Amino acid sequence: MTISRKELSWMYETMYKSRYYEDEMEKTYTEGKTPVFNIGSGTVPGEMHLSTGQEPAAIGISVHLRKDDIVASPHRPHHHAIAKGVDLKRMTAEIFGKKTGLSKGKGGHMHLFDPAVHFSCSGIVGAGLPQAAGAALAAKKKNKDSVAVAYIGEGAANTGSFHESLNLASLWNLPYIVVVENNSYGISVPKSASTSVASNDLRASAYGDNVKGYYVKDNDPIAMYHASKEAVERARKGEGPSIIEIETYRFLGHFQGDAEGYRPEGEVEELREKDPIPLFRDLLMKDHSFKEDELVSLEEKAKGEVDEAYAFARESDYPDLEEALDNVFI
Ligand SMILES: Cc1ncc(C[n+]2csc(CCOP(=O)(O)OP(=O)(O)O)c2C)c(N)n1
Ligand SMILES: [Mg+2]
């Protein structure tokens, strides 16, 4: 099964865009928070969970998704949002707390919501699982062939909502896909200390014959493409839910400011040697006849879009004090 040149271009450009976005966010986040770290101050107030290194998980499935497919993402959402086509300017403004943001600056980085592309995320671990299952049920009841994807971390696979959602998704044969990003840690807890199975795709067999499990190793965007293609096609044809676990790498801390005392020495350096973006770039040149200037122009396009989004967020106004209690539950 070959991947078209158009798909490969999109995958490279989107992975690059996501990485450049996160690199910019990493720098921007420290503005106004030094010399004494105050989480509520600076250009980007609040907690920050970056997805640097985890790009293949989002890009490998999103290449198969349509605008009307539904995505529910957790607290580490930027790569998923970028891959789903969330409005980058309004997303960045939201993260900066500006009034031009997706939710007028009141949601922040863990609560991005863009109904135009059916994207949402939540800071509550496991919350997206039943939400996406509900969206899958709605699609089925409306006789649409759209699919719903819940992205979770491997830590969230041990929450009750994983079991409840997959049980009903199987029983009702929903177009539902759970992507488990195994980045080896839930905050500081290694997977080996939290999870009884070797990988979460093995749990598929617990929910019935219509649930299929896929395991993607080595943070490989091409393997993620193939597993996801099959899972999305199965879901669209009404053949049932899937669980895809991808072995991925978190290059940074759980959150920005994490001292990472739980990491074995040299781990991050080792992971960075397997950075999926330069590896994918080399592969495109070696096996798919991409030329250097073609890749540079995709990179420039991606950077331009991200730079524009950050400029838009910086130039936007903060909400007025009088708006503080509008559109919130009190
Ligand atoms: C219901 C709930 N419990 C606990 C937390 C605190 N918390 C935030 S992230 C996290 C760990 C998540 O680990 P994982 O699912 O592997 O995702 P990762 O951070 O590795 O992407 C926890 C326990 C929370 N936000 N929500
Ligand atoms: Mg994790």
Short mmCIF file of C-alpha atoms and ligand atoms in Angstrom, two decimals:
data_model
loop_
_atom_site.label_atom_id
_atom_site.label_comp_id
_atom_site.label_asym_id
_atom_site.label_seq_id
_atom_site.Cartn_x
_atom_site.Cartn_y
_atom_site.Cartn_z
CA MET A 1 0.00 0.00 0.00
CA THR A 2 1.71 3.19 -1.15
CA ILE A 3 1.30 6.66 0.25
CA SER A 4 0.73 9.44 -2.25
CA ARG A 5 3.21 12.27 -2.67
CA LYS A 6 0.50 14.73 -1.65
CA GLU A 7 -0.05 12.85 1.63
CA LEU A 8 3.68 12.64 2.33
CA SER A 9 4.06 16.40 1.72
CA TRP A 10 1.18 17.15 4.02
CA MET A 11 2.59 14.88 6.71
CA TYR A 12 6.04 16.49 6.58
CA GLU A 13 4.71 20.04 6.45
CA THR A 14 2.31 19.41 9.34
CA MET A 15 4.90 17.66 11.54
CA TYR A 16 7.30 20.50 10.88
CA LYS A 17 4.61 23.10 11.63
CA SER A 18 3.73 21.40 14.89
CA ARG A 19 7.39 21.22 15.97
CA TYR A 20 8.09 24.85 15.04
CA TYR A 21 4.93 25.87 16.89
CA GLU A 22 6.02 24.03 20.04
CA ASP A 23 9.59 25.39 19.83
CA GLU A 24 8.15 28.91 19.65
CA MET A 25 5.81 28.16 22.54
CA GLU A 26 8.69 26.83 24.65
CA LYS A 27 10.53 30.13 24.20
CA THR A 28 7.47 32.35 24.56
CA TYR A 29 6.37 30.58 27.73
CA THR A 30 9.40 31.78 29.69
CA GLU A 31 8.71 35.44 28.85
CA GLY A 32 7.71 37.26 32.02
CA LYS A 33 8.21 34.19 34.22
CA THR A 34 11.84 34.80 35.17
CA PRO A 35 13.81 35.17 37.43
CA VAL A 36 11.15 33.78 39.79
CA PHE A 37 8.83 31.23 38.21
CA ASN A 38 5.25 32.38 38.64
CA ILE A 39 2.92 30.20 36.65
CA GLY A 40 0.21 32.84 36.39
CA SER A 41 2.41 35.57 34.95
CA GLY A 42 3.96 36.32 31.57
CA THR A 43 2.87 36.23 27.93
CA VAL A 44 1.40 32.74 28.33
CA PRO A 45 -0.25 32.38 31.74
CA GLY A 46 -1.06 28.96 33.22
CA GLU A 47 0.37 25.46 32.87
CA MET A 48 1.94 24.32 29.59
CA HIS A 49 2.24 20.75 28.26
CA LEU A 50 4.16 20.56 24.99
CA SER A 51 4.05 17.71 22.48
CA THR A 52 7.58 18.08 21.07
CA GLY A 53 8.60 14.60 19.81
CA GLN A 54 5.05 13.21 19.71
CA GLU A 55 4.12 14.57 16.26
CA PRO A 56 3.78 11.19 14.44
CA ALA A 57 0.80 10.21 16.62
CA ALA A 58 -1.27 13.14 15.40
CA ILE A 59 -0.06 13.40 11.82
CA GLY A 60 -0.31 9.68 10.97
CA ILE A 61 -4.03 9.55 11.71
CA SER A 62 -5.09 13.10 10.80
CA VAL A 63 -4.02 12.59 7.20
CA HIS A 64 -7.05 10.26 6.96
CA LEU A 65 -9.50 12.55 8.75
CA ARG A 66 -12.03 14.90 7.22
CA LYS A 67 -13.27 18.21 8.54
CA ASP A 68 -16.49 16.58 9.78
CA ASP A 69 -14.65 13.91 11.79
CA ILE A 70 -14.54 14.59 15.51
CA VAL A 71 -11.44 14.83 17.69
CA ALA A 72 -11.29 14.93 21.48
CA SER A 73 -7.81 15.60 22.82
CA PRO A 74 -6.36 15.78 26.34
CA HIS A 75 -4.11 18.27 28.17
CA ARG A 76 -1.27 17.95 25.59
CA PRO A 77 -3.28 19.04 22.56
CA HIS A 78 -1.28 21.30 20.21
CA HIS A 79 -0.08 18.66 17.72
CA HIS A 80 -3.61 17.18 17.50
CA ALA A 81 -5.16 20.62 16.99
CA ILE A 82 -2.66 21.64 14.32
CA ALA A 83 -3.13 18.34 12.47
CA LYS A 84 -6.94 18.71 12.59
CA GLY A 85 -6.74 22.18 11.09
CA VAL A 86 -7.78 24.27 14.09
CA ASP A 87 -7.53 28.00 13.31
CA LEU A 88 -3.92 28.64 14.32
CA LYS A 89 -4.31 32.37 14.93
CA ARG A 90 -7.31 31.99 17.20
CA MET A 91 -5.72 28.98 18.94
CA THR A 92 -2.59 30.97 19.74
CA ALA A 93 -4.62 33.96 20.89
CA GLU A 94 -6.56 31.61 23.17
CA ILE A 95 -3.33 30.31 24.68
CA PHE A 96 -2.18 33.91 25.24
CA GLY A 97 -5.51 34.70 26.98
CA LYS A 98 -6.57 37.22 24.34
CA LYS A 99 -10.13 38.21 23.39
CA THR A 100 -9.62 37.05 19.78
CA GLY A 101 -9.01 33.49 21.05
CA LEU A 102 -11.19 30.48 20.22
CA SER A 103 -12.99 30.90 23.56
CA LYS A 104 -12.30 34.61 24.00
CA GLY A 105 -9.19 33.83 26.05
CA LYS A 106 -11.06 32.03 28.82
CA GLY A 107 -10.08 28.43 28.04
CA GLY A 108 -6.33 28.56 27.66
CA HIS A 109 -4.06 25.88 26.27
CA MET A 110 -5.88 22.86 27.77
CA HIS A 111 -9.34 23.96 26.67
CA LEU A 112 -9.15 24.63 22.96
CA PHE A 113 -12.48 24.37 21.21
CA ASP A 114 -13.00 24.86 17.48
CA PRO A 115 -16.45 23.72 16.32
CA ALA A 116 -15.59 24.56 12.70
CA VAL A 117 -13.34 21.47 12.58
CA HIS A 118 -15.01 19.53 15.44
CA PHE A 119 -12.04 19.79 17.77
CA SER A 120 -12.02 19.97 21.54
CA CYS A 121 -9.67 19.15 24.37
CA SER A 122 -9.78 18.91 28.14
CA GLY A 123 -7.45 19.14 31.11
CA ILE A 124 -9.37 16.34 32.84
CA VAL A 125 -7.48 13.12 32.17
CA GLY A 126 -9.75 10.63 30.35
CA ALA A 127 -12.56 13.14 29.75
CA GLY A 128 -12.32 13.00 25.97
CA LEU A 129 -12.97 9.25 25.86
CA PRO A 130 -16.73 9.29 26.52
CA GLN A 131 -17.13 12.60 24.69
CA ALA A 132 -15.71 11.12 21.50
CA ALA A 133 -17.80 7.96 22.01
CA GLY A 134 -20.88 10.19 22.28
CA ALA A 135 -19.90 12.00 19.09
CA ALA A 136 -19.47 8.61 17.37
CA LEU A 137 -22.95 7.60 18.54
CA ALA A 138 -24.36 10.85 17.15
CA ALA A 139 -22.68 10.23 13.78
CA LYS A 140 -24.11 6.72 13.67
CA LYS A 141 -27.62 7.86 14.58
CA LYS A 142 -27.48 10.50 11.85
CA ASN A 143 -26.33 7.86 9.34
CA LYS A 144 -23.15 9.81 8.65
CA ASP A 145 -19.86 8.08 7.88
CA SER A 146 -17.78 10.40 10.04
CA VAL A 147 -15.53 8.95 12.74
CA ALA A 148 -14.61 10.12 16.24
CA VAL A 149 -11.08 9.98 17.59
CA ALA A 150 -10.11 10.24 21.26
CA TYR A 151 -6.41 10.83 21.87
CA ILE A 152 -5.17 9.87 25.31
CA GLY A 153 -1.87 9.32 27.08
CA GLU A 154 -0.95 5.80 28.25
CA GLY A 155 -1.70 6.94 31.81
CA ALA A 156 -5.30 7.73 30.88
CA ALA A 157 -5.80 4.21 29.52
CA ASN A 158 -6.07 3.14 33.18
CA THR A 159 -9.02 5.39 33.98
CA GLY A 160 -12.55 4.01 34.27
CA SER A 161 -13.72 6.08 31.30
CA PHE A 162 -11.49 4.00 28.97
CA HIS A 163 -13.38 0.84 29.91
CA GLU A 164 -16.82 2.45 29.95
CA SER A 165 -16.32 4.10 26.57
CA LEU A 166 -14.88 1.07 24.80
CA ASN A 167 -17.49 -1.25 26.24
CA LEU A 168 -20.35 0.85 24.86
CA ALA A 169 -18.51 1.65 21.63
CA SER A 170 -18.19 -2.09 21.02
CA LEU A 171 -21.73 -2.91 22.10
CA TRP A 172 -23.15 -0.22 19.81
CA ASN A 173 -20.49 -0.82 17.14
CA LEU A 174 -19.52 2.85 16.95
CA PRO A 175 -17.08 4.57 14.55
CA TYR A 176 -14.71 5.20 17.42
CA ILE A 177 -10.90 5.21 17.51
CA VAL A 178 -8.79 5.58 20.63
CA VAL A 179 -5.21 6.67 19.97
CA VAL A 180 -3.01 5.95 22.99
CA GLU A 181 0.18 7.99 22.96
CA ASN A 182 2.61 5.96 25.00
CA ASN A 183 5.31 8.45 25.92
CA SER A 184 6.41 6.18 28.82
CA TYR A 185 5.27 8.50 31.61
CA GLY A 186 2.17 9.77 33.37
CA ILE A 187 3.76 12.89 34.90
CA SER A 188 6.64 11.11 36.74
CA VAL A 189 5.18 7.58 36.88
CA PRO A 190 6.71 5.16 34.34
CA LYS A 191 4.30 3.01 32.39
CA SER A 192 5.78 -0.12 33.97
CA ALA A 193 4.54 1.11 37.36
CA SER A 194 1.00 1.90 36.22
CA THR A 195 -0.04 -0.56 33.52
CA SER A 196 -0.64 -4.31 33.74
CA VAL A 197 -0.43 -5.03 30.02
CA ALA A 198 2.56 -4.62 27.69
CA SER A 199 0.56 -2.30 25.43
CA ASN A 200 -2.99 -1.03 25.34
CA ASP A 201 -3.87 -2.39 21.89
CA LEU A 202 -3.96 -5.80 23.61
CA ARG A 203 -6.96 -4.59 25.58
CA ALA A 204 -9.05 -4.57 22.38
CA SER A 205 -9.82 -8.28 22.77
CA ALA A 206 -11.48 -7.57 26.11
CA TYR A 207 -14.28 -5.65 24.39
CA GLY A 208 -15.41 -8.01 21.65
CA ASP A 209 -14.51 -9.28 18.22
CA ASN A 210 -15.46 -6.00 16.52
CA VAL A 211 -12.70 -4.04 18.35
CA LYS A 212 -9.29 -4.14 16.74
CA GLY A 213 -5.94 -3.28 18.32
CA TYR A 214 -2.91 -1.84 16.52
CA TYR A 215 0.57 -1.25 17.89
CA VAL A 216 2.91 1.27 16.28
CA LYS A 217 6.50 1.09 17.43
CA ASP A 218 9.43 3.49 17.19
CA ASN A 219 7.32 6.67 16.84
CA ASP A 220 7.06 5.87 13.15
CA PRO A 221 4.80 8.20 11.11
CA ILE A 222 4.56 5.74 8.20
CA ALA A 223 3.51 2.84 10.44
CA MET A 224 1.03 5.19 12.13
CA TYR A 225 -0.32 6.12 8.69
CA HIS A 226 -0.98 2.47 7.81
CA ALA A 227 -2.52 1.44 11.14
CA SER A 228 -4.74 4.53 11.15
CA LYS A 229 -5.82 4.09 7.54
CA GLU A 230 -7.18 0.66 8.36
CA ALA A 231 -8.81 1.83 11.61
CA VAL A 232 -10.49 4.83 9.93
CA GLU A 233 -11.72 2.72 7.00
CA ARG A 234 -13.14 0.10 9.38
CA ALA A 235 -14.90 2.82 11.36
CA ARG A 236 -16.37 4.49 8.26
CA LYS A 237 -17.68 1.14 6.99
CA GLY A 238 -19.36 0.39 10.32
CA GLU A 239 -16.99 -2.44 11.18
CA GLY A 240 -16.27 -1.23 14.70
CA PRO A 241 -13.94 0.61 17.05
CA SER A 242 -10.14 0.46 17.25
CA ILE A 243 -7.40 1.09 19.76
CA ILE A 244 -4.08 2.25 18.32
CA GLU A 245 -1.16 2.49 20.71
CA ILE A 246 1.87 4.35 19.44
CA GLU A 247 5.25 4.26 21.13
CA THR A 248 6.17 7.92 21.13
CA TYR A 249 8.73 10.24 22.74
CA ARG A 250 8.22 13.18 25.06
CA PHE A 251 11.38 15.24 24.64
CA LEU A 252 10.41 17.82 27.27
CA GLY A 253 9.09 17.67 30.81
CA HIS A 254 5.52 16.74 31.68
CA PHE A 255 4.91 20.47 31.89
CA GLN A 256 7.19 23.46 31.33
CA GLY A 257 9.02 23.91 34.62
CA ASP A 258 9.19 20.17 35.39
CA ALA A 259 12.57 19.35 37.03
CA GLU A 260 12.37 15.81 35.53
CA GLY A 261 14.23 14.17 38.42
CA TYR A 262 12.51 10.87 37.53
CA ARG A 263 14.26 10.52 34.15
CA PRO A 264 17.25 8.18 33.90
CA GLU A 265 20.39 10.10 32.97
CA GLY A 266 20.91 10.47 29.22
CA GLU A 267 17.34 9.44 28.34
CA VAL A 268 16.38 12.66 26.57
CA GLU A 269 19.62 12.74 24.56
CA GLU A 270 18.96 9.16 23.43
CA LEU A 271 15.38 9.98 22.46
CA ARG A 272 16.47 13.06 20.54
CA GLU A 273 18.75 10.93 18.41
CA LYS A 274 15.55 9.28 17.16
CA ASP A 275 13.83 12.59 16.41
CA PRO A 276 11.03 11.65 13.97
CA ILE A 277 11.20 14.86 11.93
CA PRO A 278 14.78 14.68 10.56
CA LEU A 279 14.31 10.92 10.14
CA PHE A 280 11.16 11.46 8.07
CA ARG A 281 12.92 14.19 6.08
CA ASP A 282 15.77 11.81 5.21
CA LEU A 283 13.31 9.09 4.26
CA LEU A 284 11.43 11.44 1.91
CA MET A 285 14.66 12.30 0.11
CA LYS A 286 16.06 8.77 0.04
CA ASP A 287 12.98 6.68 -0.76
CA HIS A 288 10.44 9.11 -2.19
CA SER A 289 12.55 11.36 -4.43
CA PHE A 290 11.79 14.59 -2.57
CA LYS A 291 14.28 17.36 -3.35
CA GLU A 292 15.93 19.58 -0.74
CA ASP A 293 14.34 22.78 -2.13
CA GLU A 294 10.88 21.19 -2.10
CA LEU A 295 11.25 20.37 1.61
CA VAL A 296 12.65 23.81 2.39
CA SER A 297 9.65 25.44 0.76
CA LEU A 298 7.27 23.29 2.86
CA GLU A 299 9.23 24.34 5.96
CA GLU A 300 9.09 28.01 5.00
CA LYS A 301 5.34 27.79 4.42
CA ALA A 302 4.83 26.17 7.82
CA LYS A 303 7.02 28.72 9.60
CA GLY A 304 5.20 31.60 7.91
CA GLU A 305 1.84 30.35 9.14
CA VAL A 306 3.09 29.89 12.69
CA ASP A 307 4.85 33.28 12.77
CA GLU A 308 1.62 34.92 11.60
CA ALA A 309 -0.34 33.16 14.34
CA TYR A 310 2.05 34.32 17.07
CA ALA A 311 2.03 37.88 15.70
CA PHE A 312 -1.78 37.86 15.67
CA ALA A 313 -1.87 36.66 19.29
CA ARG A 314 0.67 39.27 20.43
CA GLU A 315 -1.16 42.11 18.71
CA SER A 316 -4.61 41.11 19.98
CA ASP A 317 -6.16 42.77 23.03
CA TYR A 318 -6.88 41.20 26.38
CA PRO A 319 -10.58 40.86 27.23
CA ASP A 320 -12.08 43.83 29.04
CA LEU A 321 -12.51 43.51 32.80
CA GLU A 322 -16.28 43.90 32.35
CA GLU A 323 -16.31 40.68 30.26
CA ALA A 324 -14.75 38.58 33.05
CA LEU A 325 -18.01 36.87 34.02
CA ASP A 326 -19.46 36.52 30.51
CA ASN A 327 -19.70 33.00 28.99
CA VAL A 328 -18.54 31.24 32.17
CA PHE A 329 -20.37 29.15 34.76
CA ILE A 330 -20.66 31.00 38.06
C1 LIG B 1 -8.96 13.24 36.34
C2 LIG B 1 -7.58 13.77 36.47
N1 LIG B 1 -6.73 13.20 37.35
C3 LIG B 1 -5.45 13.68 37.49
C4 LIG B 1 -5.04 14.77 36.73
C5 LIG B 1 -3.63 15.28 36.87
N2 LIG B 1 -2.85 14.88 35.70
C6 LIG B 1 -2.64 15.71 34.66
S1 LIG B 1 -1.77 14.98 33.42
C7 LIG B 1 -1.65 13.54 34.28
C8 LIG B 1 -0.90 12.36 33.71
C9 LIG B 1 -1.33 12.00 32.36
O1 LIG B 1 -0.48 11.01 31.83
P1 LIG B 1 -0.74 10.45 30.40
O2 LIG B 1 -2.18 10.09 30.27
O3 LIG B 1 0.25 9.37 30.14
O4 LIG B 1 -0.51 11.71 29.43
P2 LIG B 1 0.85 12.52 29.14
O5 LIG B 1 0.92 13.64 30.13
O6 LIG B 1 1.97 11.58 29.26
O7 LIG B 1 0.67 13.05 27.76
C10 LIG B 1 -2.30 13.63 35.51
C11 LIG B 1 -2.35 12.53 36.50
C12 LIG B 1 -5.97 15.35 35.86
N3 LIG B 1 -5.65 16.40 35.10
N4 LIG B 1 -7.23 14.83 35.73
MG MG B 2 2.08 9.48 29.14
#
